[in-house]
């Protein structure tokens, strides 16, 4: 094989590794972002951004690839949630009078309202506990959550329990306001 | 036995298999812990409901092609991604290659040095994403052939690295706080490649991408650039041991990389520096800023260009070991780096450290 052909093989091998990683992890990365944002379109947007960032800087065959993607998905979507929360706050402040008069009793609207409130509460939490909740709720194992966040697996139970208590308090705080 | 902790109980809710026999026995016999277990389990269930979201149906193939079409996902630096930069399974290998390549190979993409290039100083060159894409096309305007392929070895000791490369790895006098003292050495033998420009290949590449290119000057068709890189040595600080399942550690990226390489050289036949420089700046996509910078550089034959992506990094000139060097700060939080040329060698200090630490390490290298 000449050098050019070998180069092409190496390039193809790298692209093949990235494609394999993408196929294995894309659904999970979207799932993590969707858990935070509850918005399919935005979740895919986050997932694609995360993969592009990864591909630009890292080798797809790196051992840490899945953990990197999971963590980046959680952080990027939580960041966006905080951005969206700020936007919503502004919009709400402007439209607070109207909102009180136009409460819709239908179940769909209630569910949407619940989701919005939980996401707001999630956005008020510190990044690490929020990420623990989101990664675990997205179906990652304790070992996977530990790897994504760079903590020992033995700490996950405690972190998760504390994060659940915090989220509950934040949701209650949001409702009483 | 003391009562079970909330954390232990929480894990038992998710995975009864994960608990020890003693913990399970305690739970079975302790009314207090059983009550707490029930409360924690209830809480976990209601939080799971709160965090539920409508499932997203994804089209992985369509998403993959969207990601591959995104400019940032394209190989960033064309020629710079030479075969030996491709794909390396272990991050430390990659990191070492990146450090050596950053110091030595970057020059290839610019190759504006002309007849004989051997840098004695460094100069940051701000480049944009569109510059990178334009420059990366250059790789398709000819044929790259390794006359001496680089071989890269990871060694355990400085002595081994020195015997492979013929260069003594620089010694660090003091590591910044937080940087692991676990060190791995890398050595690269001298490598030599030639790049032969081809007007026919350039035309074909341009046609394939649907672009109109400036005509390649007649003197460039068939001209060769001969590039030598290394030998080089490097040392990588950071603990790369595999995270065990029992105690997964943080992602193992190198914390500090120090590299030393014999200055790269580029010599060319047929084509002079000016012609090559004019052709490169005439490529579509090259920003005015890069054109200006390249034109302003007085003596390109002795200057090692350090490309600084404007979206991601900033740079400044600093004095290192009595010579001018370039310090790169990174806005993305990835880290900082210092590069300088002294006595025929290119040095680089890079890592996830503060810029002031990088400069201090650089100044104290022995």
Short mmCIF file of C-alpha atoms in Angstrom, two decimals:
data_model
loop_
_atom_site.label_atom_id
_atom_site.label_comp_id
_atom_site.label_asym_id
_atom_site.label_seq_id
_atom_site.Cartn_x
_atom_site.Cartn_y
_atom_site.Cartn_z
CA UNK A 1 0.00 0.00 0.00
CA UNK A 2 1.44 3.39 -0.86
CA UNK A 3 1.55 6.29 1.56
CA UNK A 4 -1.44 8.05 0.02
CA UNK A 5 -3.57 4.92 0.31
CA UNK A 6 -2.41 4.40 3.87
CA UNK A 7 -3.34 7.99 4.67
CA UNK A 8 -6.79 7.45 3.22
CA UNK A 9 -7.16 4.25 5.28
CA UNK A 10 -6.23 6.14 8.43
CA UNK A 11 -8.66 8.94 7.59
CA UNK A 12 -11.39 6.41 6.87
CA UNK A 13 -10.66 4.51 10.09
CA UNK A 14 -11.03 7.73 12.08
CA UNK A 15 -14.27 8.65 10.34
CA UNK A 16 -15.53 5.09 10.83
CA UNK A 17 -14.76 5.28 14.56
CA UNK A 18 -16.66 8.57 14.78
CA UNK A 19 -19.62 7.14 12.90
CA UNK A 20 -19.74 4.14 15.24
CA UNK A 21 -19.58 6.42 18.26
CA UNK A 22 -22.29 8.63 16.76
CA UNK A 23 -24.62 5.68 16.10
CA UNK A 24 -24.09 4.30 19.60
CA UNK A 25 -24.46 7.56 21.51
CA UNK A 26 -26.55 10.02 19.50
CA UNK A 27 -29.88 8.76 20.85
CA UNK A 28 -28.63 8.87 24.44
CA UNK A 29 -27.15 12.35 24.05
CA UNK A 30 -30.45 13.64 22.60
CA UNK A 31 -32.25 11.88 25.47
CA UNK A 32 -30.14 13.70 28.08
CA UNK A 33 -30.72 17.10 26.44
CA UNK A 34 -34.43 16.41 26.03
CA UNK A 35 -34.71 15.45 29.69
CA UNK A 36 -33.45 18.93 30.55
CA UNK A 37 -35.16 20.99 27.86
CA UNK A 38 -38.33 18.95 27.18
CA UNK A 39 -38.06 20.16 23.60
CA UNK A 40 -37.18 17.63 20.89
CA UNK A 41 -35.95 20.19 18.39
CA UNK A 42 -33.68 22.00 20.81
CA UNK A 43 -32.43 18.69 22.25
CA UNK A 44 -31.26 17.57 18.79
CA UNK A 45 -29.64 20.94 18.32
CA UNK A 46 -27.66 20.48 21.56
CA UNK A 47 -26.70 16.91 20.63
CA UNK A 48 -25.36 17.99 17.26
CA UNK A 49 -23.39 20.84 18.79
CA UNK A 50 -21.90 18.44 21.35
CA UNK A 51 -20.83 15.95 18.65
CA UNK A 52 -19.35 18.70 16.50
CA UNK A 53 -17.33 20.00 19.45
CA UNK A 54 -16.18 16.49 20.27
CA UNK A 55 -15.17 15.71 16.70
CA UNK A 56 -13.21 18.91 16.41
CA UNK A 57 -11.04 18.22 19.43
CA UNK A 58 -10.99 14.53 20.27
CA UNK A 59 -10.32 11.11 18.83
CA UNK A 60 -13.50 9.04 18.48
CA UNK A 61 -11.64 5.98 19.73
CA UNK A 62 -10.73 7.67 23.05
CA UNK A 63 -11.86 5.70 26.09
CA UNK A 64 -13.45 8.77 27.59
CA UNK A 65 -15.63 9.55 24.55
CA UNK A 66 -19.07 8.46 25.89
CA UNK A 67 -18.45 10.06 29.31
CA UNK A 68 -17.35 13.32 27.63
CA UNK A 69 -20.48 13.38 25.46
CA UNK A 70 -22.84 12.70 28.37
CA UNK A 71 -21.33 15.41 30.53
CA UNK A 72 -21.25 17.93 27.69
CA UNK A 73 -24.90 17.17 26.82
CA UNK A 74 -25.99 17.76 30.42
CA UNK A 75 -23.98 20.97 30.84
CA UNK A 76 -24.86 22.47 27.47
CA UNK A 77 -28.57 21.82 27.87
CA UNK A 78 -28.57 23.12 31.47
CA UNK A 79 -26.82 26.26 30.22
CA UNK A 80 -29.48 26.72 27.58
CA UNK A 81 -32.18 26.13 30.16
CA UNK A 82 -30.75 28.94 32.26
CA UNK A 83 -30.70 31.16 29.20
CA UNK A 84 -34.29 30.22 28.38
CA UNK A 85 -35.25 30.74 32.00
CA UNK A 86 -33.94 34.27 31.90
CA UNK A 87 -35.86 34.91 28.70
CA UNK A 88 -39.04 33.43 30.14
CA UNK A 89 -38.70 35.52 33.27
CA UNK A 90 -38.55 38.68 31.18
CA UNK A 91 -41.51 37.61 29.07
CA UNK A 92 -43.47 36.60 32.16
CA UNK A 93 -42.79 39.92 33.84
CA UNK A 94 -44.20 41.67 30.79
CA UNK A 95 -47.22 39.41 30.45
CA UNK A 96 -48.00 38.68 34.08
CA UNK A 97 -51.40 40.43 34.08
CA UNK A 98 -52.64 38.59 31.00
CA UNK A 99 -51.29 35.23 32.19
CA UNK A 100 -53.39 35.35 35.35
CA UNK A 101 -56.55 35.89 33.36
CA UNK A 102 -55.87 33.28 30.70
CA UNK A 103 -55.15 30.18 32.82
CA UNK A 104 -56.28 27.16 30.89
CA UNK A 105 -57.79 24.31 32.93
CA UNK A 106 -57.12 21.59 30.38
CA UNK A 107 -54.86 18.71 31.32
CA UNK A 108 -52.41 19.27 28.49
CA UNK A 109 -51.85 22.79 29.60
CA UNK A 110 -51.36 21.65 33.19
CA UNK A 111 -48.76 19.15 32.09
CA UNK A 112 -46.94 21.75 30.08
CA UNK A 113 -47.07 24.04 33.09
CA UNK A 114 -45.66 21.28 35.34
CA UNK A 115 -42.84 20.66 32.91
CA UNK A 116 -42.03 24.33 32.73
CA UNK A 117 -41.99 24.62 36.53
CA UNK A 118 -39.72 21.58 36.95
CA UNK A 119 -37.35 22.88 34.30
CA UNK A 120 -37.24 26.26 35.99
CA UNK A 121 -36.41 24.53 39.27
CA UNK A 122 -33.71 22.49 37.53
CA UNK A 123 -32.25 25.70 36.10
CA UNK A 124 -31.99 27.19 39.61
CA UNK A 125 -29.97 24.22 40.90
CA UNK A 126 -26.17 24.05 40.98
CA UNK A 127 -24.75 22.37 37.85
CA UNK A 128 -23.50 19.16 39.46
CA UNK A 129 -26.65 18.04 41.31
CA UNK A 130 -28.75 19.06 38.31
CA UNK A 131 -26.52 16.94 36.05
CA UNK A 132 -26.73 13.93 38.41
CA UNK A 133 -30.54 14.04 38.26
CA UNK A 134 -30.69 14.48 34.52
CA UNK A 135 -28.12 11.81 33.66
CA UNK A 136 -29.71 9.24 35.95
CA UNK A 137 -33.22 10.07 34.73
CA UNK A 138 -31.95 9.57 31.18
CA UNK A 139 -31.20 5.94 32.01
CA UNK A 140 -27.43 6.09 32.59
CA UNK A 141 -26.14 3.53 35.09
CA UNK A 142 -24.51 4.64 38.34
CA UNK A 143 -21.10 3.84 36.81
CA UNK A 144 -21.86 5.91 33.72
CA UNK A 145 -23.09 8.88 35.77
CA UNK A 146 -19.94 8.63 37.91
CA UNK A 147 -17.68 8.61 34.85
CA UNK A 148 -19.48 11.52 33.22
CA UNK A 149 -19.12 13.66 36.33
CA UNK A 150 -15.69 12.46 37.39
CA UNK A 151 -16.74 11.26 40.83
CA UNK A 152 -16.57 7.88 42.57
CA UNK A 153 -19.47 5.52 41.94
CA UNK A 154 -19.94 5.22 45.72
CA UNK A 155 -20.93 8.90 45.89
CA UNK A 156 -23.74 8.69 43.34
CA UNK A 157 -26.45 7.43 45.75
CA UNK A 158 -25.78 10.31 48.14
CA UNK A 159 -25.50 12.93 45.37
CA UNK A 160 -28.70 11.68 43.77
CA UNK A 161 -30.65 11.68 47.03
CA UNK A 162 -29.51 15.23 47.89
CA UNK A 163 -30.27 16.42 44.36
CA UNK A 164 -33.79 14.99 44.57
CA UNK A 165 -34.40 16.79 47.85
CA UNK A 166 -33.10 20.03 46.35
CA UNK A 167 -35.26 19.71 43.25
CA UNK A 168 -38.33 19.06 45.37
CA UNK A 169 -37.61 22.19 47.45
CA UNK A 170 -37.02 24.26 44.32
CA UNK A 171 -40.26 23.07 42.73
CA UNK A 172 -42.16 23.94 45.91
CA UNK A 173 -40.44 27.33 46.10
CA UNK A 174 -41.39 27.99 42.46
CA UNK A 175 -45.03 27.07 43.13
CA UNK A 176 -45.35 29.22 46.27
CA UNK A 177 -43.89 32.28 44.51
CA UNK B 1 -24.95 -1.72 63.32
CA UNK B 2 -25.49 1.98 62.53
CA UNK B 3 -28.49 2.88 60.38
CA UNK B 4 -28.04 2.89 56.63
CA UNK B 5 -27.23 6.25 55.05
CA UNK B 6 -29.66 8.03 52.71
CA UNK B 7 -27.18 7.47 49.86
CA UNK B 8 -27.05 3.71 50.45
CA UNK B 9 -30.84 3.53 50.68
CA UNK B 10 -31.20 5.58 47.50
CA UNK B 11 -28.94 3.21 45.60
CA UNK B 12 -30.85 0.20 46.97
CA UNK B 13 -34.03 1.69 45.49
CA UNK B 14 -32.47 1.59 42.02
CA UNK B 15 -30.47 -1.59 42.32
CA UNK B 16 -31.07 -4.10 45.08
CA UNK B 17 -28.16 -6.20 43.75
CA UNK B 18 -25.68 -3.40 44.46
CA UNK B 19 -26.09 -3.55 48.24
CA UNK B 20 -23.99 -5.72 50.52
CA UNK B 21 -25.51 -8.70 52.37
CA UNK B 22 -25.04 -6.85 55.68
CA UNK B 23 -26.93 -3.77 54.38
CA UNK B 24 -29.78 -5.92 53.04
CA UNK B 25 -30.00 -7.80 56.34
CA UNK B 26 -30.06 -4.53 58.26
CA UNK B 27 -32.85 -3.14 56.09
CA UNK B 28 -34.92 -6.27 56.56
CA UNK B 29 -34.65 -6.03 60.35
CA UNK B 30 -34.81 -2.26 60.92
CA UNK B 31 -38.22 -0.58 60.92
CA UNK B 32 -36.63 2.88 60.96
CA UNK B 33 -34.53 2.25 57.86
CA UNK B 34 -37.47 0.54 56.15
CA UNK B 35 -39.60 3.67 56.67
CA UNK B 36 -36.83 5.88 55.30
CA UNK B 37 -36.36 3.49 52.37
CA UNK B 38 -40.08 3.74 51.53
CA UNK B 39 -40.02 7.54 51.74
CA UNK B 40 -36.89 7.77 49.55
CA UNK B 41 -38.40 5.34 47.03
CA UNK B 42 -41.62 7.40 46.87
CA UNK B 43 -39.61 10.56 46.38
CA UNK B 44 -37.49 8.96 43.64
CA UNK B 45 -40.63 7.85 41.79
CA UNK B 46 -42.27 11.25 41.95
CA UNK B 47 -39.06 13.00 40.83
CA UNK B 48 -38.84 10.57 37.90
CA UNK B 49 -42.39 11.55 36.92
CA UNK B 50 -41.57 15.24 37.24
CA UNK B 51 -38.53 14.83 35.00
CA UNK B 52 -40.37 12.84 32.35
CA UNK B 53 -40.41 14.31 28.86
CA UNK B 54 -42.04 13.17 25.64
CA UNK B 55 -39.71 10.74 23.90
CA UNK B 56 -37.76 12.05 20.92
CA UNK B 57 -37.66 9.91 17.80
CA UNK B 58 -34.28 10.47 16.22
CA UNK B 59 -33.11 9.84 12.69
CA UNK B 60 -29.49 8.98 13.42
CA UNK B 61 -28.39 8.79 9.77
CA UNK B 62 -29.86 12.20 8.93
CA UNK B 63 -28.35 13.71 12.10
CA UNK B 64 -24.97 12.20 11.25
CA UNK B 65 -24.90 13.77 7.81
CA UNK B 66 -25.98 17.14 9.27
CA UNK B 67 -23.10 16.98 11.76
CA UNK B 68 -20.60 16.01 9.07
CA UNK B 69 -21.75 18.91 6.91
CA UNK B 70 -21.16 21.41 9.72
CA UNK B 71 -17.98 23.36 9.00
CA UNK B 72 -16.55 22.84 12.44
CA UNK B 73 -16.76 19.05 12.13
CA UNK B 74 -14.57 19.01 9.07
CA UNK B 75 -10.91 18.19 9.61
CA UNK B 76 -9.62 21.52 10.74
CA UNK B 77 -6.25 21.93 9.18
CA UNK B 78 -5.96 19.86 6.03
CA UNK B 79 -2.27 19.38 5.58
CA UNK B 80 -1.71 19.61 9.27
CA UNK B 81 -3.67 16.44 9.80
CA UNK B 82 -0.88 14.35 8.43
CA UNK B 83 -1.07 10.56 8.58
CA UNK B 84 0.73 10.25 11.88
CA UNK B 85 -1.84 12.52 13.52
CA UNK B 86 -4.51 10.05 12.51
CA UNK B 87 -6.19 8.13 14.59
CA UNK B 88 -4.45 7.46 17.81
CA UNK B 89 -6.35 5.36 20.25
CA UNK B 90 -4.79 6.66 23.43
CA UNK B 91 -5.28 10.25 24.49
CA UNK B 92 -1.71 10.61 25.73
CA UNK B 93 -0.34 9.67 22.34
CA UNK B 94 -2.66 12.16 20.77
CA UNK B 95 -1.63 14.82 23.24
CA UNK B 96 2.02 14.28 22.60
CA UNK B 97 1.55 14.39 18.87
CA UNK B 98 -0.55 17.52 19.24
CA UNK B 99 2.18 19.27 21.20
CA UNK B 100 4.96 18.33 18.82
CA UNK B 101 2.80 19.04 15.82
CA UNK B 102 1.70 22.39 17.18
CA UNK B 103 5.31 23.39 17.46
CA UNK B 104 6.60 21.85 14.27
CA UNK B 105 3.97 20.97 11.70
CA UNK B 106 1.81 24.09 11.73
CA UNK B 107 4.30 25.63 9.39
CA UNK B 108 3.28 23.26 6.62
CA UNK B 109 -0.12 24.81 6.10
CA UNK B 110 1.45 28.21 5.72
CA UNK B 111 4.65 27.14 4.01
CA UNK B 112 5.10 30.71 2.91
CA UNK B 113 8.74 30.48 3.82
CA UNK B 114 9.89 29.82 0.32
CA UNK B 115 13.24 28.62 -0.75
CA UNK B 116 14.63 27.50 2.52
CA UNK B 117 12.70 27.87 5.69
CA UNK B 118 14.13 27.35 9.14
CA UNK B 119 12.49 29.36 11.87
CA UNK B 120 14.48 31.22 14.45
CA UNK B 121 11.50 33.09 15.90
CA UNK B 122 7.80 32.64 16.39
CA UNK B 123 4.88 34.83 15.37
CA UNK B 124 1.19 34.39 16.14
CA UNK B 125 -1.11 34.59 13.12
CA UNK B 126 -4.81 35.11 13.80
CA UNK B 127 -6.88 32.87 11.57
CA UNK B 128 -10.61 32.36 11.15
CA UNK B 129 -12.55 29.20 10.50
CA UNK B 130 -12.93 30.22 6.89
CA UNK B 131 -9.14 30.63 6.62
CA UNK B 132 -8.70 27.13 7.97
CA UNK B 133 -11.09 25.73 5.44
CA UNK B 134 -9.45 27.63 2.61
CA UNK B 135 -5.99 26.50 3.71
CA UNK B 136 -7.10 22.92 4.20
CA UNK B 137 -7.99 22.79 0.50
CA UNK B 138 -4.29 23.24 -0.22
CA UNK B 139 -3.79 19.62 0.79
CA UNK B 140 -5.72 18.58 -2.29
CA UNK B 141 -3.61 20.63 -4.68
CA UNK B 142 -0.86 18.09 -4.84
CA UNK B 143 0.54 14.87 -3.47
CA UNK B 144 2.12 14.31 -0.10
CA UNK B 145 4.73 11.58 0.17
CA UNK B 146 6.65 10.58 3.25
CA UNK B 147 10.26 9.95 2.40
CA UNK B 148 10.90 9.16 6.03
CA UNK B 149 7.81 8.36 8.05
CA UNK B 150 7.67 9.64 11.61
CA UNK B 151 7.72 7.00 14.28
CA UNK B 152 6.37 7.81 17.66
CA UNK B 153 7.27 5.96 20.83
CA UNK B 154 6.00 6.27 24.33
CA UNK B 155 8.71 5.52 26.87
CA UNK B 156 8.84 5.18 30.62
CA UNK B 157 12.03 7.08 31.28
CA UNK B 158 13.70 10.24 30.08
CA UNK B 159 16.78 8.17 29.18
CA UNK B 160 14.76 5.97 26.80
CA UNK B 161 13.15 9.02 25.19
CA UNK B 162 16.60 10.59 24.77
CA UNK B 163 18.04 7.49 23.13
CA UNK B 164 15.14 7.28 20.63
CA UNK B 165 15.23 10.94 19.65
CA UNK B 166 18.77 12.00 20.41
CA UNK B 167 17.34 14.91 22.43
CA UNK B 168 17.33 15.25 26.19
CA UNK B 169 13.78 15.95 27.47
CA UNK B 170 13.68 19.37 29.20
CA UNK B 171 13.56 19.15 32.98
CA UNK B 172 10.82 20.98 34.89
CA UNK B 173 11.99 22.55 38.12
CA UNK B 174 8.60 22.99 39.80
CA UNK B 175 5.12 21.82 38.86
CA UNK B 176 2.09 24.05 39.51
CA UNK B 177 -0.24 22.96 42.29
CA UNK B 178 -2.72 20.38 41.15
CA UNK B 179 -0.65 18.96 38.32
CA UNK B 180 0.04 15.25 38.76
CA UNK B 181 3.72 14.35 39.07
CA UNK B 182 3.07 11.16 37.07
CA UNK B 183 5.05 11.67 33.89
CA UNK B 184 5.13 9.81 30.57
CA UNK B 185 7.78 10.45 27.93
CA UNK B 186 7.37 10.44 24.20
CA UNK B 187 9.95 10.52 21.45
CA UNK B 188 9.65 11.05 17.73
CA UNK B 189 12.32 10.30 15.16
CA UNK B 190 13.10 12.75 12.38
CA UNK B 191 10.54 12.67 9.60
CA UNK B 192 10.67 13.98 6.08
CA UNK B 193 7.88 14.51 3.59
CA UNK B 194 7.59 16.05 0.18
CA UNK B 195 4.59 17.82 -1.20
CA UNK B 196 4.36 18.17 -4.96
CA UNK B 197 1.99 20.82 -6.30
CA UNK B 198 -0.14 19.78 -9.23
CA UNK B 199 -2.18 22.21 -11.31
CA UNK B 200 -4.29 19.28 -12.57
CA UNK B 201 -5.11 18.08 -9.05
CA UNK B 202 -5.91 21.62 -7.94
CA UNK B 203 -8.29 22.07 -10.86
CA UNK B 204 -9.96 18.71 -10.12
CA UNK B 205 -10.33 19.54 -6.41
CA UNK B 206 -11.80 22.94 -7.25
CA UNK B 207 -14.21 21.43 -9.77
CA UNK B 208 -15.32 18.83 -7.22
CA UNK B 209 -16.17 21.53 -4.68
CA UNK B 210 -17.73 23.78 -7.32
CA UNK B 211 -15.34 26.68 -6.71
CA UNK B 212 -13.44 28.94 -9.01
CA UNK B 213 -9.80 29.15 -8.11
CA UNK B 214 -7.09 31.55 -9.06
CA UNK B 215 -4.87 29.99 -11.74
CA UNK B 216 -1.89 28.25 -10.26
CA UNK B 217 1.27 30.05 -11.39
CA UNK B 218 3.16 27.98 -13.96
CA UNK B 219 6.20 27.83 -11.71
CA UNK B 220 4.16 26.14 -9.00
CA UNK B 221 2.97 23.20 -11.11
CA UNK B 222 5.29 20.32 -10.25
CA UNK B 223 7.17 22.33 -7.62
CA UNK B 224 8.03 20.36 -4.50
CA UNK B 225 8.22 21.39 -0.91
CA UNK B 226 10.45 19.21 1.24
CA UNK B 227 9.50 19.35 4.86
CA UNK B 228 11.49 17.93 7.77
CA UNK B 229 10.03 17.57 11.22
CA UNK B 230 11.77 16.58 14.43
CA UNK B 231 13.33 14.67 15.99
CA UNK B 232 11.34 15.63 19.05
CA UNK B 233 10.85 14.66 22.67
CA UNK B 234 8.04 15.43 25.03
CA UNK B 235 6.85 14.77 28.49
CA UNK B 236 3.25 14.51 29.54
CA UNK B 237 2.13 15.05 33.11
CA UNK B 238 -1.12 13.48 34.21
CA UNK B 239 -2.37 10.18 35.52
CA UNK B 240 -3.68 8.09 32.66
CA UNK B 241 -4.55 4.96 34.61
CA UNK B 242 -7.88 3.54 33.56
CA UNK B 243 -10.75 4.54 35.82
CA UNK B 244 -11.87 1.38 37.59
CA UNK B 245 -15.57 0.63 37.78
CA UNK B 246 -15.39 0.78 41.57
CA UNK B 247 -13.96 4.27 41.67
CA UNK B 248 -14.31 6.07 38.40
CA UNK B 249 -12.08 9.10 38.27
CA UNK B 250 -12.38 12.21 36.17
CA UNK B 251 -11.73 12.07 32.47
CA UNK B 252 -8.01 11.60 32.07
CA UNK B 253 -6.71 14.42 29.95
CA UNK B 254 -3.08 15.45 30.15
CA UNK B 255 -2.54 18.31 32.57
CA UNK B 256 0.79 19.52 31.21
CA UNK B 257 2.79 18.77 28.09
CA UNK B 258 6.34 19.93 27.43
CA UNK B 259 7.85 19.34 24.01
CA UNK B 260 11.15 20.10 22.35
CA UNK B 261 11.80 19.59 18.67
CA UNK B 262 14.60 20.37 16.28
CA UNK B 263 13.26 23.28 14.23
CA UNK B 264 11.32 22.13 11.21
CA UNK B 265 12.63 23.02 7.78
CA UNK B 266 10.90 23.55 4.47
CA UNK B 267 12.79 23.84 1.22
CA UNK B 268 11.28 24.24 -2.19
CA UNK B 269 12.14 23.79 -5.83
CA UNK B 270 10.93 25.96 -8.69
CA UNK B 271 8.70 28.21 -6.63
CA UNK B 272 9.85 31.19 -4.63
CA UNK B 273 8.41 32.41 -1.36
CA UNK B 274 6.70 35.40 -2.88
CA UNK B 275 4.84 33.39 -5.54
CA UNK B 276 3.65 30.84 -3.02
CA UNK B 277 2.59 33.54 -0.58
CA UNK B 278 0.64 35.41 -3.25
CA UNK B 279 -1.08 32.23 -4.37
CA UNK B 280 -2.09 31.28 -0.82
CA UNK B 281 -3.56 34.70 -0.02
CA UNK B 282 -5.49 34.68 -3.30
CA UNK B 283 -7.42 31.52 -2.37
CA UNK B 284 -11.14 32.10 -1.89
CA UNK B 285 -12.07 32.23 1.79
CA UNK B 286 -8.82 33.77 3.07
CA UNK B 287 -9.72 36.67 5.32
CA UNK B 288 -8.37 40.15 4.80
CA UNK B 289 -6.88 40.01 8.28
CA UNK B 290 -4.79 36.95 7.43
CA UNK B 291 -3.73 38.51 4.11
CA UNK B 292 -2.56 41.60 5.95
CA UNK B 293 -0.71 39.58 8.60
CA UNK B 294 1.08 37.40 6.08
CA UNK B 295 2.07 40.41 3.96
CA UNK B 296 3.31 42.29 7.03
CA UNK B 297 5.70 39.57 8.11
CA UNK B 298 9.14 40.80 7.20
CA UNK B 299 11.12 37.64 6.88
CA UNK B 300 8.89 34.61 6.51
CA UNK B 301 11.86 32.30 5.94
CA UNK B 302 12.87 32.52 9.56
CA UNK B 303 9.48 32.85 11.22
CA UNK B 304 7.42 30.00 12.60
CA UNK B 305 3.78 30.94 12.30
CA UNK B 306 1.59 29.87 15.19
CA UNK B 307 -1.99 29.90 13.93
CA UNK B 308 -4.35 31.24 16.58
CA UNK B 309 -8.02 30.57 15.77
CA UNK B 310 -9.66 33.93 16.43
CA UNK B 311 -12.90 32.39 17.65
CA UNK B 312 -11.13 30.28 20.25
CA UNK B 313 -7.93 31.83 21.42
CA UNK B 314 -5.90 34.91 22.08
CA UNK B 315 -2.17 35.35 21.97
CA UNK B 316 0.54 37.73 23.13
CA UNK B 317 4.27 38.04 22.76
CA UNK B 318 6.25 37.19 25.90
CA UNK B 319 9.91 36.85 26.77
CA UNK B 320 10.88 33.26 27.49
CA UNK B 321 14.42 32.13 28.23
CA UNK B 322 15.68 35.47 26.94
CA UNK B 323 13.96 35.20 23.53
CA UNK B 324 10.57 36.25 22.17
CA UNK B 325 7.89 33.63 22.49
CA UNK B 326 4.16 33.40 21.91
CA UNK B 327 1.79 32.76 24.81
CA UNK B 328 -1.61 31.44 23.83
CA UNK B 329 -4.52 31.85 26.18
CA UNK B 330 -7.62 29.90 25.51
CA UNK B 331 -11.09 31.39 25.87
CA UNK B 332 -12.70 27.98 25.96
CA UNK B 333 -11.04 27.06 29.25
CA UNK B 334 -9.06 24.28 27.63
CA UNK B 335 -5.80 25.79 28.82
CA UNK B 336 -2.78 27.78 27.80
CA UNK B 337 0.46 27.32 25.91
CA UNK B 338 3.82 28.98 25.33
CA UNK B 339 5.90 28.37 22.20
CA UNK B 340 9.38 29.69 21.48
CA UNK B 341 12.42 28.98 19.32
CA UNK B 342 15.92 28.97 20.75
CA UNK B 343 19.23 27.61 19.50
CA UNK B 344 17.69 25.69 16.62
CA UNK B 345 14.96 24.09 18.69
CA UNK B 346 11.23 24.73 19.00
CA UNK B 347 9.86 24.43 22.52
CA UNK B 348 6.27 24.22 23.69
CA UNK B 349 4.70 24.16 27.15
CA UNK B 350 0.98 23.53 27.11
CA UNK B 351 -1.67 22.31 29.46
CA UNK B 352 -4.79 22.88 31.46
CA UNK B 353 -2.95 25.46 33.54
CA UNK B 354 -2.94 29.24 33.93
CA UNK B 355 -0.96 31.22 31.39
CA UNK B 356 1.26 32.65 34.14
CA UNK B 357 2.11 29.09 35.25
CA UNK B 358 2.93 28.08 31.67
CA UNK B 359 5.29 31.05 31.33
CA UNK B 360 6.95 30.30 34.66
CA UNK B 361 7.51 26.65 33.71
CA UNK B 362 8.90 27.76 30.35
CA UNK B 363 11.35 30.16 31.97
CA UNK B 364 12.56 27.54 34.44
CA UNK B 365 13.06 24.67 32.00
CA UNK B 366 16.53 23.21 32.22
#
